[in-house]
C-alpha positions as semicolon CSV with decimal commas, in nm:
position;residue;x (nm);y (nm);z (nm)
1;M;-4,939;9,257;-2,017
2;I;-4,638;9,174;-1,804
3;K;-4,860;9,155;-1,479
4;R;-5,077;8,883;-1,643
5;L;-4,734;8,701;-1,743
6;I;-4,639;8,740;-1,378
7;C;-4,960;8,589;-1,235
8;L;-4,974;8,322;-1,495
9;L;-4,616;8,203;-1,389
10;C;-4,711;8,205;-1,028
11;V;-5,016;7,996;-1,111
12;M;-4,816;7,745;-1,250
13;A;-4,535;7,753;-0,979
14;I;-4,800;7,699;-0,730
15;G;-4,934;7,400;-0,930
16;I;-4,589;7,224;-0,978
17;A;-4,527;7,282;-0,612
18;Q;-4,855;7,137;-0,538
19;A;-4,787;6,841;-0,784
20;K;-4,457;6,761;-0,594
21;A;-4,611;6,724;-0,268
22;E;-4,807;6,415;-0,360
23;Q;-4,584;6,099;-0,304
24;G;-4,603;5,726;-0,335
25;C;-4,435;5,421;-0,189
26;P;-4,106;5,310;-0,324
27;Y;-4,101;5,082;-0,629
28;A;-3,951;4,757;-0,521
29;S;-3,650;4,787;-0,735
30;S;-3,550;5,090;-0,548
31;V;-3,526;4,901;-0,211
32;K;-3,193;4,812;-0,114
33;Y;-3,036;4,649;0,182
34;M;-2,800;4,849;0,377
35;D;-2,626;4,819;0,704
36;G;-2,898;4,557;0,842
37;H;-3,188;4,759;0,724
38;F;-3,395;4,768;0,376
39;Q;-3,404;5,103;0,253
40;A;-3,522;5,344;-0,023
41;E;-3,481;5,704;-0,108
42;S;-3,754;5,899;-0,258
43;G;-3,686;6,266;-0,291
44;S;-3,593;6,428;0,038
45;A;-3,745;6,114;0,228
46;L;-3,570;5,799;0,343
47;W;-3,756;5,493;0,373
48;Q;-3,637;5,232;0,623
49;S;-3,707;4,913;0,778
50;P;-3,634;4,785;1,125
51;N;-3,300;4,634;1,177
52;V;-3,363;4,272;0,977
53;G;-3,006;4,134;0,976
54;L;-3,033;3,954;0,673
55;S;-2,977;4,020;0,315
56;D;-3,249;3,966;0,036
57;F;-3,437;4,182;-0,230
58;A;-3,768;4,297;-0,263
59;D;-3,961;4,129;-0,514
60;R;-4,300;4,320;-0,536
61;F;-4,502;4,597;-0,397
62;V;-4,771;4,447;-0,160
63;G;-4,964;4,757;-0,042
64;A;-4,964;5,029;0,223
65;L;-5,148;5,105;0,556
66;F;-5,257;5,465;0,674
67;T;-5,383;5,550;1,017
68;P;-5,606;5,855;1,005
69;G;-5,602;6,110;1,323
70;K;-5,987;6,057;1,382
71;G;-6,238;5,821;1,255
72;Q;-6,210;5,799;0,893
73;E;-6,074;6,114;0,826
74;R;-5,837;6,121;0,533
75;E;-5,710;6,455;0,534
76;N;-5,508;6,390;0,873
77;G;-5,300;6,087;0,986
78;F;-4,998;5,907;0,914
79;L;-4,869;5,649;0,643
80;E;-4,785;5,343;0,890
81;K;-4,584;5,103;0,632
82;C;-4,542;5,025;0,257
83;V;-4,494;4,637;0,241
84;Y;-4,301;4,447;0,039
85;R;-4,269;4,068;-0,055
86;M;-3,920;3,964;-0,075
87;G;-3,722;3,723;-0,270
88;S;-3,732;3,434;0,030
89;G;-4,091;3,494;0,044
90;G;-4,086;3,681;0,380
91;V;-4,219;4,044;0,400
92;V;-4,058;4,350;0,510
93;A;-4,248;4,704;0,617
94;L;-4,048;5,023;0,509
95;R;-4,152;5,338;0,727
96;Y;-4,144;5,702;0,622
97;G;-3,852;5,919;0,748
98;V;-3,778;6,286;0,638
99;P;-3,567;6,554;0,808
100;G;-3,710;6,813;1,020
101;K;-4,070;6,830;1,148
102;L;-4,336;6,637;0,996
103;N;-4,675;6,789;1,080
104;T;-4,952;6,521;0,889
105;M;-5,005;6,341;0,607
106;S;-5,357;6,281;0,394
107;L;-5,462;6,044;0,139
108;T;-5,486;6,197;-0,201
109;S;-5,814;6,117;-0,393
110;T;-5,811;5,797;-0,535
111;L;-5,950;5,462;-0,543
112;Y;-5,722;5,254;-0,412
113;W;-5,733;5,332;-0,064
114;Q;-6,015;5,122;0,120
115;P;-6,133;5,223;0,488
116;T;-6,138;4,917;0,745
117;R;-6,054;4,800;1,076
118;D;-5,744;4,643;1,211
119;L;-5,699;4,409;1,462
120;L;-5,752;4,621;1,759
121;G;-6,060;4,789;1,573
122;Q;-5,889;5,077;1,471
123;D;-5,997;5,277;1,167
124;V;-5,737;5,254;0,903
125;Y;-5,712;5,258;0,535
126;I;-5,537;4,973;0,342
127;C;-5,416;4,992;0,003
128;Q;-5,368;4,685;-0,186
129;D;-5,204;4,739;-0,553
130;S;-4,920;4,615;-0,719
131;Q;-4,826;4,972;-0,843
132;P;-4,693;5,178;-0,568
133;D;-4,756;5,515;-0,697
134;N;-5,165;5,415;-0,650
135;C;-5,091;5,399;-0,284
136;S;-5,029;5,776;-0,295
137;F;-5,060;6,021;-0,044
138;T;-4,954;6,383;0,083
139;V;-4,688;6,534;0,303
140;R;-4,760;6,851;0,507
141;R;-4,441;6,973;0,719
142;L;-4,450;7,254;0,959
143;N;-4,285;7,608;0,880
């Protein structure tokens, strides 16, 4: 009986750990202007824009861009940016940053990521949805 209980707890812990690995772009309400950048924290990750030099507020989430490692492979690539429309009408992109080594990212199995090609002919996935959670991905770190 105790062995079954321990096995059940291990399975539950693995499921919880996998659920935490899935992430999405930050909500517009969590994007703040600090020290010349727009940024948001999500777990251990810091999302940050390039230096923009002027204060504004993120009005709404616009979408996200994922670049696969090869072809249209969803399991190995990198989330390039999450894009927000600002109160002044401008656009700002936040990039994912996490302490330590980052191995790869993969797209979760959602219908929101659509394959397309960018202006340079590179295969990319784009997510255009008003809910950042729908533009989800998984981070895999080197141990």
